[in-house]
PDB file of C-alpha atoms in Angstrom:
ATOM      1  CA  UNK I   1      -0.047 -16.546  14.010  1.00 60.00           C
ATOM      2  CA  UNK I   2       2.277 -13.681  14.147  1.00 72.00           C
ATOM      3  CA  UNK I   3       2.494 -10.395  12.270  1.00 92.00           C
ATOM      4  CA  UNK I   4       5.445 -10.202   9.555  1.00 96.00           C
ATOM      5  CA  UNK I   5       6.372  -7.303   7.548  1.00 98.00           C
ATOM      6  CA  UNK I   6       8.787  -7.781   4.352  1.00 99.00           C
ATOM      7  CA  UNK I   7      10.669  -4.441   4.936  1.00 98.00           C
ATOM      8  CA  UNK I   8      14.649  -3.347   4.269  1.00 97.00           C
ATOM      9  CA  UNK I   9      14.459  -6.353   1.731  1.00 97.00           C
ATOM     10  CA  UNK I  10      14.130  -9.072   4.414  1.00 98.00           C
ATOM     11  CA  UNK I  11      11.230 -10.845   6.307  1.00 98.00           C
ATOM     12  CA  UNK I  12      11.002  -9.437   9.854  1.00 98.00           C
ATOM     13  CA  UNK I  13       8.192  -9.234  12.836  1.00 97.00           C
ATOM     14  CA  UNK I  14       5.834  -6.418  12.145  1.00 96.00           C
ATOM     15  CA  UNK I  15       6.872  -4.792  15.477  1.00 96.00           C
ATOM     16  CA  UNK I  16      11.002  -4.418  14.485  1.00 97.00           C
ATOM     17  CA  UNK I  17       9.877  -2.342  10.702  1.00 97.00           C
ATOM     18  CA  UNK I  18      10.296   1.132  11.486  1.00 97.00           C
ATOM     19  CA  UNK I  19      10.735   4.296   9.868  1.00 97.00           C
ATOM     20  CA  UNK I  20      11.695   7.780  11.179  1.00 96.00           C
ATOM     21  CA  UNK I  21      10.255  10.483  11.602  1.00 97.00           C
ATOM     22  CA  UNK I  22      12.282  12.575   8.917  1.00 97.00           C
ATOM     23  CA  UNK I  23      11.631  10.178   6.351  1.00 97.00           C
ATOM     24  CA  UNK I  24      11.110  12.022   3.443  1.00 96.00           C
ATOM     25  CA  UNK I  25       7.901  10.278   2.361  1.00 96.00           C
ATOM     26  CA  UNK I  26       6.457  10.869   5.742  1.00 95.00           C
ATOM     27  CA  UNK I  27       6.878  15.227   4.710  1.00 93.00           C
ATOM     28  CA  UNK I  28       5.704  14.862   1.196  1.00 93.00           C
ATOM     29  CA  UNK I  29       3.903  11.811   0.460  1.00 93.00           C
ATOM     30  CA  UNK I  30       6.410  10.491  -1.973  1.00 95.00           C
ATOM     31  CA  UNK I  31       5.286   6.953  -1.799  1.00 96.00           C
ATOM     32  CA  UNK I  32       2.725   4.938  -3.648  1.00 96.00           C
ATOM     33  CA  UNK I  33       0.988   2.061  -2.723  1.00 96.00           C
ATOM     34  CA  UNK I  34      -1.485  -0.773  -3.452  1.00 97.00           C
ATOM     35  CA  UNK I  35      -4.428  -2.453  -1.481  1.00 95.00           C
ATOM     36  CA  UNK I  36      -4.859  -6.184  -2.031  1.00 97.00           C
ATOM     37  CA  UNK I  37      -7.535  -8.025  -0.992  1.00 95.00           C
ATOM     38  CA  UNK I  38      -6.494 -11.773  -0.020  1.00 96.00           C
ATOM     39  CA  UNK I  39      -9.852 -13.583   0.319  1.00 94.00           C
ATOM     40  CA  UNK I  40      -9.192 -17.076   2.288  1.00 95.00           C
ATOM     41  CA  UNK I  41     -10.702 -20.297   0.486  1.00 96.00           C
ATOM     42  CA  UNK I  42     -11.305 -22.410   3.220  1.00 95.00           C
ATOM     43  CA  UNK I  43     -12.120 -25.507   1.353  1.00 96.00           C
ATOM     44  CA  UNK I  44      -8.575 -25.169  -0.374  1.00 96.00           C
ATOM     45  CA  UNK I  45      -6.617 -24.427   2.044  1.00 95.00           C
ATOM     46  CA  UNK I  46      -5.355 -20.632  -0.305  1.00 95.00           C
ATOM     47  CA  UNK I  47      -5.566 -17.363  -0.692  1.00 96.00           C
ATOM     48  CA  UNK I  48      -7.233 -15.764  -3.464  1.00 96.00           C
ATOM     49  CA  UNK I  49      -5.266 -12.715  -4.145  1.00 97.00           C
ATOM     50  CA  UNK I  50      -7.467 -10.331  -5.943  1.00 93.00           C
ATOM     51  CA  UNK I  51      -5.690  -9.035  -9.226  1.00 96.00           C
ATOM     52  CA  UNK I  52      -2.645  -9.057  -7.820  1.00 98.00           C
ATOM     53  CA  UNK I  53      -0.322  -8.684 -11.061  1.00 98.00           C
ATOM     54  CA  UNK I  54      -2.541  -5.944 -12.201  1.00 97.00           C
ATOM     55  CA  UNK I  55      -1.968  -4.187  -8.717  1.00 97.00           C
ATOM     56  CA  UNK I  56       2.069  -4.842  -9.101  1.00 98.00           C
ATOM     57  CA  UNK I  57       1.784  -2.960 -12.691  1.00 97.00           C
ATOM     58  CA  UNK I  58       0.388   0.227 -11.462  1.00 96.00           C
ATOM     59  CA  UNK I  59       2.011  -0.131  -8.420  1.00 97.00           C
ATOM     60  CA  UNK I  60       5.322  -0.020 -10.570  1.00 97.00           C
ATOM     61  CA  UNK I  61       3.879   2.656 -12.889  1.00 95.00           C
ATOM     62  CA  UNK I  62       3.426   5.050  -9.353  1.00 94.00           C
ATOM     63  CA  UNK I  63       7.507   4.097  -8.753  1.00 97.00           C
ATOM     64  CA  UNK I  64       8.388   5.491 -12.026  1.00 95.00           C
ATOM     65  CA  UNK I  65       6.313   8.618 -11.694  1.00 93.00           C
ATOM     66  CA  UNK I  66       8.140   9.193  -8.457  1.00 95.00           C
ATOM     67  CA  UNK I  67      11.631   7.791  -9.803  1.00 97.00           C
ATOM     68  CA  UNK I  68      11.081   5.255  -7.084  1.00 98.00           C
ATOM     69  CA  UNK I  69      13.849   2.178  -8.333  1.00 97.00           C
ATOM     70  CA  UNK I  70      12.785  -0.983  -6.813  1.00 96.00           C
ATOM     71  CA  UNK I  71      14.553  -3.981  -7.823  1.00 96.00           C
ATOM     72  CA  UNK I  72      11.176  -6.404  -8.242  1.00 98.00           C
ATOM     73  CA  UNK I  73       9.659  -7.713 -10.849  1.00 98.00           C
ATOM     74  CA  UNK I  74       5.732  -7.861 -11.026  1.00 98.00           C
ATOM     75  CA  UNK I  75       6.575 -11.170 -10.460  1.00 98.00           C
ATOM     76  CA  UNK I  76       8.914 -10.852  -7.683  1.00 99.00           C
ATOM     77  CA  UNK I  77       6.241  -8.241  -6.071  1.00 99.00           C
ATOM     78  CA  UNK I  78       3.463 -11.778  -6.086  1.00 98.00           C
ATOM     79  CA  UNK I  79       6.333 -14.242  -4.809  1.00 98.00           C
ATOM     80  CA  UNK I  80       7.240 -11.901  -1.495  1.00 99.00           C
ATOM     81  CA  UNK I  81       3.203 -11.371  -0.905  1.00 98.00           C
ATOM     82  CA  UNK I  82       2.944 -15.246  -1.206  1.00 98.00           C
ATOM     83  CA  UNK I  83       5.859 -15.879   1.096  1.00 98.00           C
ATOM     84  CA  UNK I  84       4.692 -13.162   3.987  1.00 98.00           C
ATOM     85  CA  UNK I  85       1.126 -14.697   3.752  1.00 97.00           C
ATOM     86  CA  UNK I  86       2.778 -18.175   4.202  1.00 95.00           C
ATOM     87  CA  UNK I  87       5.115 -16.771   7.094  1.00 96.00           C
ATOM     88  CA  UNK I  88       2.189 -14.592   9.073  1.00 94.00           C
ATOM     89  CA  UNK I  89      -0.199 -17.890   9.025  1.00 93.00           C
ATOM     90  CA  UNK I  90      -3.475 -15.676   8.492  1.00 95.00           C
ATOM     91  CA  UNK I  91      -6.428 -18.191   7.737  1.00 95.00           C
ATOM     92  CA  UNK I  92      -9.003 -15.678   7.065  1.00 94.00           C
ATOM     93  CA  UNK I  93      -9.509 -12.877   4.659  1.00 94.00           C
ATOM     94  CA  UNK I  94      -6.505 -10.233   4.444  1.00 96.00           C
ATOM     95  CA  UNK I  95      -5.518  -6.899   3.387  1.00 96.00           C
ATOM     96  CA  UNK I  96      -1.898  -6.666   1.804  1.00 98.00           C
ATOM     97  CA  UNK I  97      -0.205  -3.090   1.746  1.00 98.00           C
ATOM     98  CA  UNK I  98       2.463  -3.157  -0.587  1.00 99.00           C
ATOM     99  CA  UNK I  99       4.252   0.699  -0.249  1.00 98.00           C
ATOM    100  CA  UNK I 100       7.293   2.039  -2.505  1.00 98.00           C
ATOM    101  CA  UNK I 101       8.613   5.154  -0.725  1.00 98.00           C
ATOM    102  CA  UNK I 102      11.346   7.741  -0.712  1.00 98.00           C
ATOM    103  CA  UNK I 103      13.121   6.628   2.436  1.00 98.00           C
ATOM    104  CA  UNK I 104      16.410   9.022   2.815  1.00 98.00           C
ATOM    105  CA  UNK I 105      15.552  11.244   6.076  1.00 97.00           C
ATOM    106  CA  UNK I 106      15.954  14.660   4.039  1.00 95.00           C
ATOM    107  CA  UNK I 107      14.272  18.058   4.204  1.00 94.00           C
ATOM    108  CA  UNK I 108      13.208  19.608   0.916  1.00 94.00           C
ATOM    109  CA  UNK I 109      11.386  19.291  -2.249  1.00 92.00           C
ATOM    110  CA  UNK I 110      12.933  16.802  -4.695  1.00 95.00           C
ATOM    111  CA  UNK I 111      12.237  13.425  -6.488  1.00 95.00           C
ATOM    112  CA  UNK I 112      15.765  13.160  -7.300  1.00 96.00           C
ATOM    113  CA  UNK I 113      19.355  11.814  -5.180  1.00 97.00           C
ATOM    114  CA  UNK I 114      17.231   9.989  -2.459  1.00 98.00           C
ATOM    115  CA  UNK I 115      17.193   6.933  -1.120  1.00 98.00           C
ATOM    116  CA  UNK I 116      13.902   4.282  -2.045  1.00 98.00           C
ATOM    117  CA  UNK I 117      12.973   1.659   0.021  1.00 98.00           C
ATOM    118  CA  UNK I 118       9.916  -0.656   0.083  1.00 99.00           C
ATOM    119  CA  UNK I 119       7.304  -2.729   2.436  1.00 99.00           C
ATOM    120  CA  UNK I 120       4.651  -5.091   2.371  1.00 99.00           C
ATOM    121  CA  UNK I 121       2.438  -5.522   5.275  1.00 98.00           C
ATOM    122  CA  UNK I 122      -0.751  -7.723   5.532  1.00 97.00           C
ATOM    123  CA  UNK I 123      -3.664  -7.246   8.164  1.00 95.00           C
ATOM    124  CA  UNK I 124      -7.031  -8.982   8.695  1.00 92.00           C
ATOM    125  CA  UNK I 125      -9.910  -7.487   6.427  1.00 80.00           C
ATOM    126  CA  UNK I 126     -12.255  -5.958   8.834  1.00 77.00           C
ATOM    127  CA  UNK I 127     -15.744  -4.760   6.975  1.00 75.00           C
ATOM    128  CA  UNK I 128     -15.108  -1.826   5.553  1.00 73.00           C
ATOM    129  CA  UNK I 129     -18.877  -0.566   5.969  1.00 76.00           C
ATOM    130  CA  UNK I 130     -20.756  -0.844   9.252  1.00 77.00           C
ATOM    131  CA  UNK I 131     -23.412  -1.631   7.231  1.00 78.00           C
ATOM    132  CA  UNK I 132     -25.695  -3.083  10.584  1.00 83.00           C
ATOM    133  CA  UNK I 133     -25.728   0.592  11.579  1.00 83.00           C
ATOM    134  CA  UNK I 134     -26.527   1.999   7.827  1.00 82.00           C
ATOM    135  CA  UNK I 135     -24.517   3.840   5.468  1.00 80.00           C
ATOM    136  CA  UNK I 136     -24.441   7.625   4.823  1.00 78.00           C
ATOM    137  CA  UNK I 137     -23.824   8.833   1.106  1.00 81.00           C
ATOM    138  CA  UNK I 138     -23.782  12.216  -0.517  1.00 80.00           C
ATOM    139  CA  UNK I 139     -22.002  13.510  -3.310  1.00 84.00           C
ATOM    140  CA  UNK I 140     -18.513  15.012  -1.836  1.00 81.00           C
ATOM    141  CA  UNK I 141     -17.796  18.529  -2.100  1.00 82.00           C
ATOM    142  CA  UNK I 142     -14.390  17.519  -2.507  1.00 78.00           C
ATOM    143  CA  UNK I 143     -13.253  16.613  -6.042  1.00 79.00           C
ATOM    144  CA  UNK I 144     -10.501  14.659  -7.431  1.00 78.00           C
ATOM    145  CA  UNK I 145      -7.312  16.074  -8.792  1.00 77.00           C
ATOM    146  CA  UNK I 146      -6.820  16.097 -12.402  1.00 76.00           C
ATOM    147  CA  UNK I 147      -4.401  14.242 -13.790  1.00 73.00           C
ATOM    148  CA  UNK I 148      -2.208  16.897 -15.177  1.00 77.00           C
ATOM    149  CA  UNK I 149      -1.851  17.803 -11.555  1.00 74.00           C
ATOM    150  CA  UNK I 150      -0.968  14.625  -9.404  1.00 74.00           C
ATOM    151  CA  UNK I 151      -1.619  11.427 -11.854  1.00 72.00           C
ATOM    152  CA  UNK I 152      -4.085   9.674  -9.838  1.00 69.00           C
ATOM    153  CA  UNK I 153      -3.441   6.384 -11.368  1.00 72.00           C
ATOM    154  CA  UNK I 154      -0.285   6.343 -10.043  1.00 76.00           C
ATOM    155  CA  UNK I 155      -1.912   5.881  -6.478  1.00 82.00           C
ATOM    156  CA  UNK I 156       0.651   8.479  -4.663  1.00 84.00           C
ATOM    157  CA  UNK I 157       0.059   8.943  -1.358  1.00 82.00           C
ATOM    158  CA  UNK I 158      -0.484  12.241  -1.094  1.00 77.00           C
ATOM    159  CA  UNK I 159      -3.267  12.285  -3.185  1.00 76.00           C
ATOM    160  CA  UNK I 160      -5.433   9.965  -0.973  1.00 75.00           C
ATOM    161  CA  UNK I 161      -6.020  12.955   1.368  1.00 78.00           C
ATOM    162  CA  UNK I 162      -8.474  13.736  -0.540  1.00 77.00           C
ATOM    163  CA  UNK I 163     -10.624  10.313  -0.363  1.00 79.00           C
ATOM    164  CA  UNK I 164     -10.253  10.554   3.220  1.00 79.00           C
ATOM    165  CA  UNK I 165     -12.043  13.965   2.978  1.00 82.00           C
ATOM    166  CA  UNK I 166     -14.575  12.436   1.128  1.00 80.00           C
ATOM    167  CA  UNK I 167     -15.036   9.934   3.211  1.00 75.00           C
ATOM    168  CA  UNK I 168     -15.402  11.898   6.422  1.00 81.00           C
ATOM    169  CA  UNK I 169     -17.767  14.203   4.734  1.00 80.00           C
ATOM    170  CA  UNK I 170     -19.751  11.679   4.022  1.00 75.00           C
TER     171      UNK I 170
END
């Protein structure tokens, strides 16, 4: 088993997908992105990929709130995530990060005359919870953004700052 990446529109090893350190997404969060849970069936020999279309169609939504131009299809967007899965050779339960991002190495505050690249990555599915040692809840003192300020069903990735507030707090 190896790790792939589908990045710069080809099929590469994980460790070769890099991006710099100017990248403009990287300053300003002007990416969005999907999780996709890929539960393994055992018995026949698949994946189960867990909405997957329905994650393609917001994901694609996010890329035109950001003027993000990707040349996939939703259906396109399932065919690559079926062909990395086949290429990395997981047989076990997987998470598949599909990210659209502004990838021109630029300075300053703009949506517009920047370059937009895109990635897929897939990882093992570790539990989430460490639910043998409990789970602490509360209600956050952080709240989510409205939509009139950064459209949260876009999933944007500055906007998940805040979950990961949350989450500590918790």
């Amino acid at each position: 088993m190896s790790a792939y990446a589908f990045f710069h529109k080809q099929f590469m090893p994980l460790s070769e997908a890099k991006i710099g350190i100017l990248t403009h997404a990287l300053h300003y969060g002007t990416a969005c992105f999907e999780g996709i849970r890929g539960n393994w069936d055992s018995e026949q020999e698949r994946f189960c990929l867990f909405r997957i279309q329905d994650h393609y169609k917001r994901m694609l939504e996010g890329c035109r709130i950001l003027k993000i131009n990707l040349p996939y299809s939703v259906d396109d967007l399932c065919q690559l995530t079926r062909e990395l899965l086949e290429r990395s050779g997981y047989r076990e339960d997987v998470y598949i990060r599909p990210l659209a991002y502004k990838s021109s190495e630029a300075v300053g505050l703009r949506l517009h005359n920047l370059e937009d690249d895109f990635f897929i990555i897939v990882t093992t599915l570790p539990p989430y919870l460490d639910i043998d040692n409990g789970v602490r809840c509360c209600t956050s003192s952080w709240r989510r953004v409205d939509d009139t300020m950064i459209p949260p069903r876009g999933k944007i990735c500055g906007i998940y700052v805040n979950s990961a507030l949350a989450k500590t707090e918790a």
